[in-house]
Amino acid sequence: EQERMTNSEIEVFLYAGALEKKDFLGIIKGWKKRWFALEADKRILYYYPNNLTKQPINQITLDRVTSVHETYQPGTRQQKGEWPFELHTLERIYFLRAEKETEMNRWINLINQFINSQPQIPSIKPKPQREYILLDENDFSHFGEKDGEEIW
């Protein structure tokens, strides 16, 4: 029997709920219901086989998400009540589906908040060029660099 999550373990999630995730196994493509849980402090979106299982199937690091948006498939919403959306990471695209438009919008808005508030990676600035001043052809008044070599 699988170990279940405790209430204190569930409380760490900012938001959680059922979504369908499209699986691509070989040539078989299908939607599987999964329970998604967003842990804000770790900036991770976990997905589980159901809402009782303690061990996630996998996780999506939100710092690797580049975009999340509604999937545009004309006609499917009215016909089947589907609300598909896509979560793009640096590695792959996750195709997800909510049962209601409000749920889809909630997930998209929450994930977008994390995309827009990603910790900034410090830019690597080039080494500043040191100043050198030639007073005459044999004397430099400041220590510096010329053509990548240190000079006096």
mmCIF file of C-alpha atoms in Angstrom, residues 57-124:
data_model
loop_
_atom_site.group_PDB
_atom_site.id
_atom_site.type_symbol
_atom_site.label_atom_id
_atom_site.label_comp_id
_atom_site.label_asym_id
_atom_site.label_seq_id
_atom_site.Cartn_x
_atom_site.Cartn_y
_atom_site.Cartn_z
ATOM 1 C CA ILE A 57 5.476 10.923 -10.235
ATOM 2 C CA ASN A 58 7.655 13.868 -11.183
ATOM 3 C CA GLN A 59 8.205 17.565 -10.617
ATOM 4 C CA ILE A 60 8.528 20.708 -12.696
ATOM 5 C CA THR A 61 10.976 23.324 -11.464
ATOM 6 C CA LEU A 62 9.244 26.664 -11.987
ATOM 7 C CA ASP A 63 12.547 28.470 -12.581
ATOM 8 C CA ARG A 64 12.831 26.391 -15.787
ATOM 9 C CA VAL A 65 9.360 27.401 -17.043
ATOM 10 C CA THR A 66 9.510 29.832 -19.958
ATOM 11 C CA SER A 67 5.771 30.270 -20.586
ATOM 12 C CA VAL A 68 2.323 28.953 -19.771
ATOM 13 C CA HIS A 69 -0.736 29.707 -21.875
ATOM 14 C CA GLU A 70 -4.056 28.429 -23.100
ATOM 15 C CA THR A 71 -3.900 25.914 -25.952
ATOM 16 C CA TYR A 72 -5.868 27.151 -28.912
ATOM 17 C CA GLN A 73 -8.004 24.314 -30.262
ATOM 18 C CA PRO A 74 -11.153 25.737 -31.853
ATOM 19 C CA GLY A 75 -14.359 23.932 -31.014
ATOM 20 C CA THR A 76 -13.106 21.493 -28.394
ATOM 21 C CA ARG A 77 -14.272 23.505 -25.379
ATOM 22 C CA GLN A 78 -17.904 23.735 -26.430
ATOM 23 C CA GLN A 79 -18.000 20.136 -27.642
ATOM 24 C CA LYS A 80 -16.265 18.409 -24.733
ATOM 25 C CA GLY A 81 -15.913 20.985 -21.956
ATOM 26 C CA GLU A 82 -12.125 20.799 -22.138
ATOM 27 C CA TRP A 83 -9.850 23.620 -21.068
ATOM 28 C CA PRO A 84 -6.356 22.760 -22.357
ATOM 29 C CA PHE A 85 -3.221 24.746 -21.633
ATOM 30 C CA GLU A 86 0.523 24.353 -22.193
ATOM 31 C CA LEU A 87 3.405 24.710 -19.814
ATOM 32 C CA HIS A 88 6.711 25.276 -21.630
ATOM 33 C CA THR A 89 10.007 24.559 -19.875
ATOM 34 C CA LEU A 90 13.560 24.700 -21.167
ATOM 35 C CA GLU A 91 13.413 20.927 -21.636
ATOM 36 C CA ARG A 92 9.891 20.149 -22.897
ATOM 37 C CA ILE A 93 6.246 21.152 -23.239
ATOM 38 C CA TYR A 94 3.608 19.806 -20.836
ATOM 39 C CA PHE A 95 0.084 19.568 -22.251
ATOM 40 C CA LEU A 96 -2.459 19.934 -19.453
ATOM 41 C CA ARG A 97 -6.224 20.138 -19.293
ATOM 42 C CA ALA A 98 -8.631 21.475 -16.666
ATOM 43 C CA GLU A 99 -12.311 20.611 -16.298
ATOM 44 C CA LYS A 100 -13.345 24.252 -15.912
ATOM 45 C CA GLU A 101 -12.214 27.524 -17.432
ATOM 46 C CA THR A 102 -11.775 29.047 -13.952
ATOM 47 C CA GLU A 103 -9.371 26.226 -12.966
ATOM 48 C CA MET A 104 -7.333 26.637 -16.145
ATOM 49 C CA ASN A 105 -7.084 30.394 -15.581
ATOM 50 C CA ARG A 106 -6.105 29.908 -11.921
ATOM 51 C CA TRP A 107 -3.205 27.589 -12.834
ATOM 52 C CA ILE A 108 -2.035 29.840 -15.677
ATOM 53 C CA ASN A 109 -2.145 32.966 -13.483
ATOM 54 C CA LEU A 110 -0.336 31.311 -10.565
ATOM 55 C CA ILE A 111 2.438 29.860 -12.717
ATOM 56 C CA ASN A 112 2.824 33.172 -14.555
ATOM 57 C CA GLN A 113 3.403 34.896 -11.212
ATOM 58 C CA PHE A 114 6.390 32.613 -10.672
ATOM 59 C CA ILE A 115 7.709 33.160 -14.198
ATOM 60 C CA ASN A 116 7.475 36.937 -13.729
ATOM 61 C CA SER A 117 9.154 36.824 -10.299
ATOM 62 C CA GLN A 118 12.000 34.468 -11.099
ATOM 63 C CA PRO A 119 15.157 35.164 -9.159
ATOM 64 C CA GLN A 120 17.478 37.056 -11.398
ATOM 65 C CA ILE A 121 20.641 35.222 -12.350
ATOM 66 C CA PRO A 122 23.485 37.708 -11.925
ATOM 67 C CA SER A 123 24.892 38.700 -15.258
ATOM 68 C CA ILE A 124 28.565 38.062 -15.763
#
